[in-house]
Amino acid sequence: MNTTDTLIPRPSHVEPLDAPAFTLNSTARIGATGPAVPVAGQLASLLRRSTGFALPIVEDTRPGDISLEVVETLDGGPEAYVLSVTEEGAKLAAATAAGLFNGVQTLRQLFPAAVEGAAPTDTTWVVPAVEIADAPRFAYRGLMLDVARSFFTVEEVKEQIDVMTQFKLNALHLHLTDDQAWRIEIHDPGSAGNPSGLPYAKLTGVGGQGAVEVSTAVPPRGNSGFYTQQDFRDIQAYAASKNVLVVPEIDLPGHVNAALAAIPQLNPDSQVKPMSTTAEVGWSTLTADLPATYEFVREVLNQLAAITDGPYLHIGGDEAHVTGHDDYVAMVQQFVQIGAETGKAVVGWNEFAAVDLPEGAVIQYWHGAFEPTVQQAEKGGSQVIMSPAANTYLDQKYDPASPIGLSWVEGGPFTWSEYYNWDPAQGGLNDQHILGVEGPLWTETVRNNQQAQWLLYPRAVSLAEVAWSGQEVRNAGDFRRRLGALGERLAQQGVVFQEAPDVEWSAASMWPFPEAGTSSTPEYGTIEA
Ligand code: TNX
């Protein structure tokens, strides 16, 4: 195996050195000062766990150590890093802590796979001599987790963050509301801020109990629950410590049944709707000529903006099939304005490109006509997050017989290569228009982290490389080899992955997914075809 066979995503410049390797031994230390210290701490915890070495964090280094340094003048943008490994040690430099975090993920992949182990093993910790200079192609490299159809606890979300960050993915979009459920606490603003007396506490009181129910999923009914505002902050702080930005979504003006079931004033007849568990889409809507609609959206977006550290608020906009076109435009035009007034940049699914977007708005392209997105990007200056369903939808089946996943996207089934062999710069968009790439994981058929991981990996790794590595260093055959090598690391971490049959995996997945029609592990229950 050569040096780069373990690096994923592939760095922009790698120069293996024809020189003796570095061996980390028990007396090694990690050098860091100032903003490099927390990142050094993260590297130390990983290495201490698998090596059993003390690895103290120190200010000055000597031969045999690893050093992390913030060098503000370093080129390549905030997430770039340079890593140099010689017999004398490993030196990592970046302009920011985020860049160092990225470099640490690369260094981690240069160690033997046993570095991912949960307990010390007797391994010689050799790192090949190499010079790496690396920077991302796109600033936004995301996954979306649909916590509305089936809830994921704070701990489960943190676990997902732990896995994704090793591939330098840096954005987590949380789809917080949908027809089946409402997952984020909204406080009662008090009488002055609540002229219509909307019962905001019912959003989670009623809406938080909901979940999807489909006969093919195991178990059929999704999980209930919701995040308090403190939970949301907690997820966000954890994400930030791993260079991940959280993007919260309130889906409007469709996908709102849970809100209609909680708040009578959002309905034209002032009667709450029943909660619903169906996976059907496009059948609910807010009402354009009810003043409560705008009062509600303003309060919700204001509260969400107040607890969101990142620059983005996602306001949905997709599949409003029962909203008349004029009503759609009337509402979404106001919603983007309300969103912008919170001080955040609004993000929406590409349908929302039908309205005049405020400055800084971001369009998430997923499906349908591409022209409105391209036009707004070229003329209006909106940036685009590329999530074309056939190249990024992580909820799609790997195989028609797969027990988990959906199959509505044309061109499927989809394995790692459909998510690898595409270029986000397409149809008139160039890299300047593109903020980045995101893979959505819708959870109609997903009930826990193992099932989620099975759909995510390895396809999310394909997306990570599409988002990070320039076209000039990407190559499917080479990527397939590196995926094979990754198997061992995922297995060491206890991460479930799909054993794509065209990849030579270096280890088996911890739970190779059972075939449809067979009954298997307690975690999965019985899988129906
Ligand atoms: C379409 S993609 C949806 C979601 C579904 C998904 C299932 C998008 C913006 N809306 O409501 O969960 O298909 O793949």
mmCIF file of N, CA, C and O and ligand atoms in Angstrom, residues 144 146 149 175 178-180 249 251 255 279-282 314 316-319 349-351 364 366-367 387 389 393 395-396 406-409 440-444, ligand 1:
data_model
loop_
_atom_site.group_PDB
_atom_site.id
_atom_site.type_symbol
_atom_site.label_atom_id
_atom_site.label_comp_id
_atom_site.label_asym_id
_atom_site.label_seq_id
_atom_site.Cartn_x
_atom_site.Cartn_y
_atom_site.Cartn_z
ATOM 1 N N MET A 144 -27.367 15.987 5.854
ATOM 2 C CA MET A 144 -28.625 16.364 6.492
ATOM 3 C C MET A 144 -29.202 15.157 7.199
ATOM 4 O O MET A 144 -29.230 14.058 6.634
ATOM 5 N N ASP A 146 -32.707 13.931 8.893
ATOM 6 C CA ASP A 146 -34.141 14.183 9.072
ATOM 7 C C ASP A 146 -34.518 13.631 10.451
ATOM 8 O O ASP A 146 -34.743 12.440 10.616
ATOM 9 N N ARG A 149 -39.032 12.844 10.783
ATOM 10 C CA ARG A 149 -39.749 11.584 10.527
ATOM 11 C C ARG A 149 -39.467 10.588 11.646
ATOM 12 O O ARG A 149 -40.330 9.872 12.098
ATOM 13 N N HIS A 175 -33.177 18.668 9.820
ATOM 14 C CA HIS A 175 -34.545 18.866 9.318
ATOM 15 C C HIS A 175 -35.466 18.678 10.533
ATOM 16 O O HIS A 175 -35.797 17.563 10.910
ATOM 17 N N ASP A 178 -41.693 18.604 10.228
ATOM 18 C CA ASP A 178 -42.324 18.064 9.022
ATOM 19 C C ASP A 178 -43.774 17.727 9.349
ATOM 20 O O ASP A 178 -44.268 18.082 10.420
ATOM 21 N N ASP A 179 -44.462 17.052 8.430
ATOM 22 C CA ASP A 179 -45.864 16.711 8.678
ATOM 23 C C ASP A 179 -46.036 15.861 9.931
ATOM 24 O O ASP A 179 -46.987 16.025 10.678
ATOM 25 N N GLN A 180 -45.110 14.960 10.145
ATOM 26 C CA GLN A 180 -45.285 13.968 11.197
ATOM 27 C C GLN A 180 -44.902 14.479 12.578
ATOM 28 O O GLN A 180 -45.349 13.929 13.584
ATOM 29 N N GLU A 249 -33.453 23.615 10.119
ATOM 30 C CA GLU A 249 -34.513 23.847 9.131
ATOM 31 C C GLU A 249 -35.894 23.773 9.764
ATOM 32 O O GLU A 249 -36.230 22.817 10.467
ATOM 33 N N ASP A 251 -39.427 23.617 7.988
ATOM 34 C CA ASP A 251 -39.940 23.452 6.625
ATOM 35 C C ASP A 251 -41.270 24.201 6.472
ATOM 36 O O ASP A 251 -42.236 23.926 7.180
ATOM 37 N N HIS A 255 -45.299 20.708 4.335
ATOM 38 C CA HIS A 255 -44.673 19.860 5.367
ATOM 39 C C HIS A 255 -44.912 20.418 6.772
ATOM 40 O O HIS A 255 -44.007 20.422 7.604
ATOM 41 N N ALA A 279 -46.181 8.642 5.355
ATOM 42 C CA ALA A 279 -44.959 9.119 4.695
ATOM 43 C C ALA A 279 -45.259 9.902 3.418
ATOM 44 O O ALA A 279 -44.342 10.385 2.757
ATOM 45 N N GLU A 280 -46.552 10.029 3.083
ATOM 46 C CA GLU A 280 -46.913 10.837 1.903
ATOM 47 C C GLU A 280 -46.358 12.247 2.064
ATOM 48 O O GLU A 280 -46.257 12.751 3.185
ATOM 49 N N VAL A 281 -46.058 12.908 0.932
ATOM 50 C CA VAL A 281 -45.547 14.284 1.012
ATOM 51 C C VAL A 281 -46.459 15.231 0.236
ATOM 52 O O VAL A 281 -47.210 14.805 -0.642
ATOM 53 N N GLY A 282 -46.405 16.500 0.588
ATOM 54 C CA GLY A 282 -47.030 17.526 -0.246
ATOM 55 C C GLY A 282 -48.498 17.775 0.001
ATOM 56 O O GLY A 282 -49.165 18.363 -0.842
ATOM 57 N N HIS A 314 -32.495 27.566 7.538
ATOM 58 C CA HIS A 314 -33.137 26.902 6.396
ATOM 59 C C HIS A 314 -34.646 26.980 6.594
ATOM 60 O O HIS A 314 -35.152 26.612 7.649
ATOM 61 N N GLY A 316 -36.945 25.660 4.288
ATOM 62 C CA GLY A 316 -37.672 24.629 3.538
ATOM 63 C C GLY A 316 -38.102 25.109 2.171
ATOM 64 O O GLY A 316 -37.272 25.462 1.335
ATOM 65 N N GLY A 317 -39.411 25.107 1.920
ATOM 66 C CA GLY A 317 -39.928 25.578 0.633
ATOM 67 C C GLY A 317 -40.240 24.470 -0.350
ATOM 68 O O GLY A 317 -40.747 24.730 -1.447
ATOM 69 N N ASP A 318 -39.955 23.210 0.016
ATOM 70 C CA ASP A 318 -40.125 22.106 -0.938
ATOM 71 C C ASP A 318 -41.547 21.564 -0.961
ATOM 72 O O ASP A 318 -42.289 21.685 0.007
ATOM 73 N N GLU A 319 -41.887 20.960 -2.074
ATOM 74 C CA GLU A 319 -43.074 20.101 -2.217
ATOM 75 C C GLU A 319 -44.346 20.685 -1.610
ATOM 76 O O GLU A 319 -45.097 19.978 -0.947
ATOM 77 N N TRP A 349 -34.921 24.926 -0.173
ATOM 78 C CA TRP A 349 -34.898 23.966 -1.280
ATOM 79 C C TRP A 349 -35.192 24.727 -2.565
ATOM 80 O O TRP A 349 -35.815 25.789 -2.531
ATOM 81 N N ASN A 350 -34.768 24.197 -3.701
ATOM 82 C CA ASN A 350 -34.738 25.007 -4.918
ATOM 83 C C ASN A 350 -36.090 25.566 -5.351
ATOM 84 O O ASN A 350 -36.135 26.580 -6.035
ATOM 85 N N GLU A 351 -37.210 24.976 -4.914
ATOM 86 C CA GLU A 351 -38.516 25.556 -5.255
ATOM 87 C C GLU A 351 -38.590 27.030 -4.843
ATOM 88 O O GLU A 351 -39.285 27.819 -5.459
ATOM 89 N N GLN A 364 -30.698 25.412 -2.093
ATOM 90 C CA GLN A 364 -30.278 24.005 -2.044
ATOM 91 C C GLN A 364 -30.983 23.266 -3.167
ATOM 92 O O GLN A 364 -32.174 22.971 -3.089
ATOM 93 N N TRP A 366 -32.149 20.260 -5.261
ATOM 94 C CA TRP A 366 -32.320 18.808 -5.031
ATOM 95 C C TRP A 366 -32.983 18.090 -6.195
ATOM 96 O O TRP A 366 -32.734 16.916 -6.433
ATOM 97 N N HIS A 367 -33.863 18.805 -6.969
ATOM 98 C CA HIS A 367 -34.743 18.069 -7.869
ATOM 99 C C HIS A 367 -35.442 19.066 -8.782
ATOM 100 O O HIS A 367 -35.680 20.200 -8.392
ATOM 101 N N SER A 387 -27.405 19.348 -3.985
ATOM 102 C CA SER A 387 -27.910 18.078 -3.445
ATOM 103 C C SER A 387 -28.776 17.380 -4.483
ATOM 104 O O SER A 387 -29.888 16.943 -4.178
ATOM 105 N N ALA A 389 -30.709 14.802 -6.249
ATOM 106 C CA ALA A 389 -31.117 13.561 -5.600
ATOM 107 C C ALA A 389 -30.329 12.348 -6.102
ATOM 108 O O ALA A 389 -29.906 11.506 -5.306
ATOM 109 N N TYR A 393 -28.631 11.706 -2.527
ATOM 110 C CA TYR A 393 -29.666 11.316 -1.556
ATOM 111 C C TYR A 393 -29.300 10.028 -0.838
ATOM 112 O O TYR A 393 -29.351 8.942 -1.391
ATOM 113 N N ASP A 395 -30.790 8.505 1.449
ATOM 114 C CA ASP A 395 -31.888 7.624 1.876
ATOM 115 C C ASP A 395 -32.273 6.634 0.785
ATOM 116 O O ASP A 395 -33.156 5.806 0.986
ATOM 117 N N GLN A 396 -31.635 6.727 -0.383
ATOM 118 C CA GLN A 396 -32.042 5.849 -1.483
ATOM 119 C C GLN A 396 -31.448 4.457 -1.323
ATOM 120 O O GLN A 396 -30.354 4.293 -0.776
ATOM 121 N N LEU A 406 -35.461 4.313 0.420
ATOM 122 C CA LEU A 406 -36.543 4.603 -0.510
ATOM 123 C C LEU A 406 -36.000 4.434 -1.925
ATOM 124 O O LEU A 406 -34.793 4.298 -2.118
ATOM 125 N N SER A 407 -36.901 4.468 -2.905
ATOM 126 C CA SER A 407 -36.420 4.198 -4.265
ATOM 127 C C SER A 407 -37.107 5.059 -5.313
ATOM 128 O O SER A 407 -37.195 4.669 -6.460
ATOM 129 N N TRP A 408 -37.560 6.260 -4.917
ATOM 130 C CA TRP A 408 -38.283 7.072 -5.895
ATOM 131 C C TRP A 408 -37.360 7.786 -6.884
ATOM 132 O O TRP A 408 -37.815 8.224 -7.934
ATOM 133 N N VAL A 409 -36.089 7.931 -6.569
ATOM 134 C CA VAL A 409 -35.208 8.703 -7.451
ATOM 135 C C VAL A 409 -34.851 7.876 -8.691
ATOM 136 O O VAL A 409 -34.411 6.732 -8.574
ATOM 137 N N PRO A 440 -28.506 14.524 1.896
ATOM 138 C CA PRO A 440 -29.603 14.407 2.856
ATOM 139 C C PRO A 440 -29.927 12.952 3.201
ATOM 140 O O PRO A 440 -30.006 12.096 2.323
ATOM 141 N N LEU A 441 -30.125 12.708 4.486
ATOM 142 C CA LEU A 441 -30.609 11.399 4.934
ATOM 143 C C LEU A 441 -32.020 11.565 5.489
ATOM 144 O O LEU A 441 -32.212 11.993 6.622
ATOM 145 N N TRP A 442 -33.006 11.260 4.630
ATOM 146 C CA TRP A 442 -34.408 11.254 5.055
ATOM 147 C C TRP A 442 -34.657 9.953 5.794
ATOM 148 O O TRP A 442 -34.063 8.924 5.454
ATOM 149 N N THR A 443 -35.527 10.001 6.798
ATOM 150 C CA THR A 443 -35.560 8.862 7.714
ATOM 151 C C THR A 443 -36.904 8.130 7.771
ATOM 152 O O THR A 443 -37.239 7.549 8.798
ATOM 153 N N GLU A 444 -37.641 8.152 6.678
ATOM 154 C CA GLU A 444 -38.897 7.395 6.674
ATOM 155 C C GLU A 444 -38.670 5.931 7.064
ATOM 156 O O GLU A 444 -39.524 5.317 7.701
HETATM 157 C C1 TNX B 1 -38.583 14.477 -0.877
HETATM 158 S S1 TNX B 1 -36.224 16.094 -0.841
HETATM 159 C C2 TNX B 1 -38.609 15.326 0.233
HETATM 160 C C3 TNX B 1 -38.720 14.745 1.569
HETATM 161 C C4 TNX B 1 -38.775 13.242 1.544
HETATM 162 C C5 TNX B 1 -37.810 12.728 0.503
HETATM 163 C C6 TNX B 1 -37.685 11.246 0.467
HETATM 164 C C7 TNX B 1 -37.184 17.103 -0.270
HETATM 165 C C8 TNX B 1 -36.754 18.480 -0.251
HETATM 166 N N1 TNX B 1 -38.385 16.665 0.168
HETATM 167 O O1 TNX B 1 -39.854 15.277 2.215
HETATM 168 O O2 TNX B 1 -38.429 12.775 2.798
HETATM 169 O O3 TNX B 1 -38.256 13.176 -0.760
HETATM 170 O O4 TNX B 1 -36.589 10.868 -0.368
#
